[in-house]
JSON list of C-alpha atoms in Angstrom, two decimals:
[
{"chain": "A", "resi": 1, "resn": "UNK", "atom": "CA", "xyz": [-29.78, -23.05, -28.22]},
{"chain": "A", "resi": 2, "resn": "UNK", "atom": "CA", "xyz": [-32.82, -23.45, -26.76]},
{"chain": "A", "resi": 3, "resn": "UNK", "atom": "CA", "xyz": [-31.47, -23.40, -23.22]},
{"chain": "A", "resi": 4, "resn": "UNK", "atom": "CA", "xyz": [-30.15, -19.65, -23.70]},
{"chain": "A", "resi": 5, "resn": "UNK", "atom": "CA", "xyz": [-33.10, -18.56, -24.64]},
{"chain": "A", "resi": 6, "resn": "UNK", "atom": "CA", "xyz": [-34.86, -19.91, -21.58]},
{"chain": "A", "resi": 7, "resn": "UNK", "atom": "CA", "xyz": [-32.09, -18.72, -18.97]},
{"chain": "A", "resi": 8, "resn": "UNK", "atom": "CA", "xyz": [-31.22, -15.51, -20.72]},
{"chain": "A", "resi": 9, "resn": "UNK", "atom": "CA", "xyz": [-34.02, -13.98, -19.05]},
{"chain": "A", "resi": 10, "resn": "UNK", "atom": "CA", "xyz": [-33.46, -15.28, -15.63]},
{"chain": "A", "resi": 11, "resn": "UNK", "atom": "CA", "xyz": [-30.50, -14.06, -15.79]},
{"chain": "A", "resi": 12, "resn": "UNK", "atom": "CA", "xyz": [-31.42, -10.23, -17.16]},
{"chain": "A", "resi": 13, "resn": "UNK", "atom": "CA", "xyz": [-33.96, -10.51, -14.15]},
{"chain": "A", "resi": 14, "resn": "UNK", "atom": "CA", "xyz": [-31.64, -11.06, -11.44]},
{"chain": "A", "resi": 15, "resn": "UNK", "atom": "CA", "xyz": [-29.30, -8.58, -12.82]},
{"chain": "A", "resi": 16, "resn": "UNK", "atom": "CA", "xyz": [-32.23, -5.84, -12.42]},
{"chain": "A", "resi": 17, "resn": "UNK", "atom": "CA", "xyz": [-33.25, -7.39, -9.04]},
{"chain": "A", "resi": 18, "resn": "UNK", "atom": "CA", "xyz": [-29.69, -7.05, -8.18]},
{"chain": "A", "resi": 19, "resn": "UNK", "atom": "CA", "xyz": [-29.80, -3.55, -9.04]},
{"chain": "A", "resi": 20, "resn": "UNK", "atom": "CA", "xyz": [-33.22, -2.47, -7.80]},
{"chain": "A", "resi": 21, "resn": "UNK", "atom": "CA", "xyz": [-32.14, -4.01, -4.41]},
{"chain": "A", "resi": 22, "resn": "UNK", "atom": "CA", "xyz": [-29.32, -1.94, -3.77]},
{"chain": "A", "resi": 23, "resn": "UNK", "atom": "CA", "xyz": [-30.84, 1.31, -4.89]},
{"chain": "A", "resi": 24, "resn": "UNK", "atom": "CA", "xyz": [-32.87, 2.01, -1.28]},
{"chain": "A", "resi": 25, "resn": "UNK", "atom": "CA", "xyz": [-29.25, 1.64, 0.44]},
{"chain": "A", "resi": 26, "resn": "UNK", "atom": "CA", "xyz": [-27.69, 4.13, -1.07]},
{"chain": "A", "resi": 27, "resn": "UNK", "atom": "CA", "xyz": [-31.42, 6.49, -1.05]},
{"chain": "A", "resi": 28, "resn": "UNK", "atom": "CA", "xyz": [-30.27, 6.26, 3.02]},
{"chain": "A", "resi": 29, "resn": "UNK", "atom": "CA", "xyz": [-31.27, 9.75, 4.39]},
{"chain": "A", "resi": 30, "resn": "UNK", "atom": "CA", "xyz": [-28.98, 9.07, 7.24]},
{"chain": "A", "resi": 31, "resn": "UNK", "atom": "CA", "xyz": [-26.08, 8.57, 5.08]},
{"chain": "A", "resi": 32, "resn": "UNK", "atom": "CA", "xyz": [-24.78, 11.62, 3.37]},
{"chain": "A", "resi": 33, "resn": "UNK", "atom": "CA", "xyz": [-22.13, 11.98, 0.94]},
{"chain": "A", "resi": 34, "resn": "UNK", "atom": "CA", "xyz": [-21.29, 15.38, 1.69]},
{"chain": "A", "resi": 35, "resn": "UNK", "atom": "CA", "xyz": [-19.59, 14.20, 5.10]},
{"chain": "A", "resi": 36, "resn": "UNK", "atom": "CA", "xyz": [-16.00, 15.16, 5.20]},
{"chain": "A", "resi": 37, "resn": "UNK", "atom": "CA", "xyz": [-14.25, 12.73, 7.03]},
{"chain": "A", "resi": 38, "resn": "UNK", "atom": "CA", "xyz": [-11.18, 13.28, 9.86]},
{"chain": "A", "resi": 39, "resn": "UNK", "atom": "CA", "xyz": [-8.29, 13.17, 8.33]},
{"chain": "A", "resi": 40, "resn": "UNK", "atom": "CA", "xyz": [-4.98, 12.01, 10.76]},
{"chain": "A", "resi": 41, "resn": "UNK", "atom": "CA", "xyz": [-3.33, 15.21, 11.73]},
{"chain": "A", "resi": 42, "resn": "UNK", "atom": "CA", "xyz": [-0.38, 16.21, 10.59]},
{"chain": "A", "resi": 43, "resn": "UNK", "atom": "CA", "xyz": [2.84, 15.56, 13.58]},
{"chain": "A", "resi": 44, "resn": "UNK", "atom": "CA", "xyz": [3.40, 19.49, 14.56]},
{"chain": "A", "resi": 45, "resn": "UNK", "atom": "CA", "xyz": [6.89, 18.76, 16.29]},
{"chain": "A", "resi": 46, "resn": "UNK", "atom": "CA", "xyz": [9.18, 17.47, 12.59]},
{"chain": "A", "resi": 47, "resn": "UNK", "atom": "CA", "xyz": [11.89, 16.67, 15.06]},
{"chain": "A", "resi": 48, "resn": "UNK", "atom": "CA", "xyz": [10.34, 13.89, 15.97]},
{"chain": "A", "resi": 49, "resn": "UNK", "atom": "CA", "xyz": [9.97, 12.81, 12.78]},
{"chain": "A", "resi": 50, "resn": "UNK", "atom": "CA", "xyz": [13.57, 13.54, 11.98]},
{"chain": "A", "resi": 51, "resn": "UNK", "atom": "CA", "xyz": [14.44, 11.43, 15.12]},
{"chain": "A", "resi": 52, "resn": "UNK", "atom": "CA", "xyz": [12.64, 7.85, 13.68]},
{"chain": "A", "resi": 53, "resn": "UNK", "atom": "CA", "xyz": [14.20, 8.58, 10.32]},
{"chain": "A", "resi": 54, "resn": "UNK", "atom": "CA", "xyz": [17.46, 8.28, 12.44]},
{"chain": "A", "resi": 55, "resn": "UNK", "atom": "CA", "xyz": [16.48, 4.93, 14.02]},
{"chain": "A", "resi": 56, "resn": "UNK", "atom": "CA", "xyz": [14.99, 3.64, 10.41]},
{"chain": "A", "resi": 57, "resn": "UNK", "atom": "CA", "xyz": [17.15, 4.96, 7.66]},
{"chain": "A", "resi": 58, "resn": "UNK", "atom": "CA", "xyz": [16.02, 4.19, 3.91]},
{"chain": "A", "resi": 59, "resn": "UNK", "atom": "CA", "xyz": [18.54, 4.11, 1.41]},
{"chain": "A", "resi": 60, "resn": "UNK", "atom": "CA", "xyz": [17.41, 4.67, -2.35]},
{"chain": "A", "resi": 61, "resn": "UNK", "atom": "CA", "xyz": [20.33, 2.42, -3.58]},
{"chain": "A", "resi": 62, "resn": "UNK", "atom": "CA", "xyz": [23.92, 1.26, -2.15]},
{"chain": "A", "resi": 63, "resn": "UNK", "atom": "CA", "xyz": [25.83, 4.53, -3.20]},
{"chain": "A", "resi": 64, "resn": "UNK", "atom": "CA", "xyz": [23.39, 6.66, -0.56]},
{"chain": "A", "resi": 65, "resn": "UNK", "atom": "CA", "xyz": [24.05, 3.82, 2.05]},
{"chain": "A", "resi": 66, "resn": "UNK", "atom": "CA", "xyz": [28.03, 4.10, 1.40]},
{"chain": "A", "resi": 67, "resn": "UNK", "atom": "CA", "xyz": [27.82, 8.31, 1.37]},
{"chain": "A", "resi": 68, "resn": "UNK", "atom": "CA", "xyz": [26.43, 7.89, 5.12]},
{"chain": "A", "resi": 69, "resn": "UNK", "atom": "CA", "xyz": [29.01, 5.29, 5.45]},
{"chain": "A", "resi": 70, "resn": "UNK", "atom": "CA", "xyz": [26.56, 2.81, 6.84]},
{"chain": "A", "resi": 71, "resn": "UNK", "atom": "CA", "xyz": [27.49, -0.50, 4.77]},
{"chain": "A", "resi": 72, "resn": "UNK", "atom": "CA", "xyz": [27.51, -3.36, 4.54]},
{"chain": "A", "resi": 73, "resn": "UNK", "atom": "CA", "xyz": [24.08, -3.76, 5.58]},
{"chain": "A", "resi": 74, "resn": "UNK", "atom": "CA", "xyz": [22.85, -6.90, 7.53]},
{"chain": "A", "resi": 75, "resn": "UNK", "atom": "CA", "xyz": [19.36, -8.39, 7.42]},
{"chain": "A", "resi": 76, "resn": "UNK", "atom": "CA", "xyz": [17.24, -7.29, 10.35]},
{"chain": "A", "resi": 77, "resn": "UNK", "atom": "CA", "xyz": [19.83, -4.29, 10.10]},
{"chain": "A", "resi": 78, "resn": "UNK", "atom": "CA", "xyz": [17.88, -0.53, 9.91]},
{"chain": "A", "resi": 79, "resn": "UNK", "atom": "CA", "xyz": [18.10, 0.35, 6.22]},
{"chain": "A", "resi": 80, "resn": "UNK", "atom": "CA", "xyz": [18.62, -3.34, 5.12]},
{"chain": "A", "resi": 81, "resn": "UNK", "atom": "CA", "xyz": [16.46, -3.72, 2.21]},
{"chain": "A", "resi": 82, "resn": "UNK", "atom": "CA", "xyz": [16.21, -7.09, -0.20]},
{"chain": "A", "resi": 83, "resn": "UNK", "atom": "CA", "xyz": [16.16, -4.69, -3.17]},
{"chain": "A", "resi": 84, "resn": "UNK", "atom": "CA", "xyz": [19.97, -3.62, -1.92]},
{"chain": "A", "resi": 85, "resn": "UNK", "atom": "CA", "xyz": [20.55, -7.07, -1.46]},
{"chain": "A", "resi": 86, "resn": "UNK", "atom": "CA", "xyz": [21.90, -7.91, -5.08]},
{"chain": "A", "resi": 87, "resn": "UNK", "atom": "CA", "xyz": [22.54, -11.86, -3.98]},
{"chain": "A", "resi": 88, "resn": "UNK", "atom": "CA", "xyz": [19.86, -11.96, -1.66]},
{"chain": "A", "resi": 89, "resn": "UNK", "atom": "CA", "xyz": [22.30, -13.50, 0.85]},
{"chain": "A", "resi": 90, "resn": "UNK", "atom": "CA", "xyz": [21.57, -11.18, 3.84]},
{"chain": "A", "resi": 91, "resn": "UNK", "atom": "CA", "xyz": [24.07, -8.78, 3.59]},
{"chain": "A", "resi": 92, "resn": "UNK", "atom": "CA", "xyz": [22.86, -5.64, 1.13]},
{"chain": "A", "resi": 93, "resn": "UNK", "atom": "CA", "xyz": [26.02, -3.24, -0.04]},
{"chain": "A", "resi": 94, "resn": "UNK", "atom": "CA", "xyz": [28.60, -5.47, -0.06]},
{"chain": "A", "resi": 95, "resn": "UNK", "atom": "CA", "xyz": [31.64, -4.02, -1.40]},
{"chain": "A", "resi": 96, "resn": "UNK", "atom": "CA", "xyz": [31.68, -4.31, -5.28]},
{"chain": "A", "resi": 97, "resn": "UNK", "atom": "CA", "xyz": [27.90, -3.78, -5.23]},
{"chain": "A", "resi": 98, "resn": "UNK", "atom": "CA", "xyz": [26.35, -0.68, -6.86]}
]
């Protein structure tokens, strides 16, 4: 008991040290939080866009991959995903998969 009492205030004074220490940082003049930052721009051509999907298809489940008649799907295949993969034995959409 007699040890809390003796670190319990060591410890309440590094907590405000702690504190107190990394008040100046963010008192920075030179860093302002009103600074909006660049965002990435937005692609202006979608065809191009369009054109990866093409190369990197993502099917939601087995039935999309099978209405684009795209199955089954191999591992290292575009659109091969483990979560299509119900036996995880490389080959996603196998026929009697859903």
């Amino acid at each position: 008991m007699n040890s809390f009492r003796t670190l319990a205030p060591l410890v309440v004074a590094g907590c405000a040290l702690a504190v107190l220490s990394a008040a100046p940082a963010a008192a920075d003049p030179q860093i302002s939080s009103n600074r909006v930052e660049d965002s990435h721009p937005l692609p202006a051509d979608r065809a191009d866009d369009e054109a990866e999907d093409d190369d990197h298809p993502y099917y939601m489940n087995c039935v999309h991959a099978r209405s684009e008649s795209h199955t089954p799907l191999f591992a290292g295949q575009p659109g091969y995903s483990f979560r299509l993969d119900a036996d995880g034995d490389g080959l996603a959409c196998e026929v009697g998969e859903y």
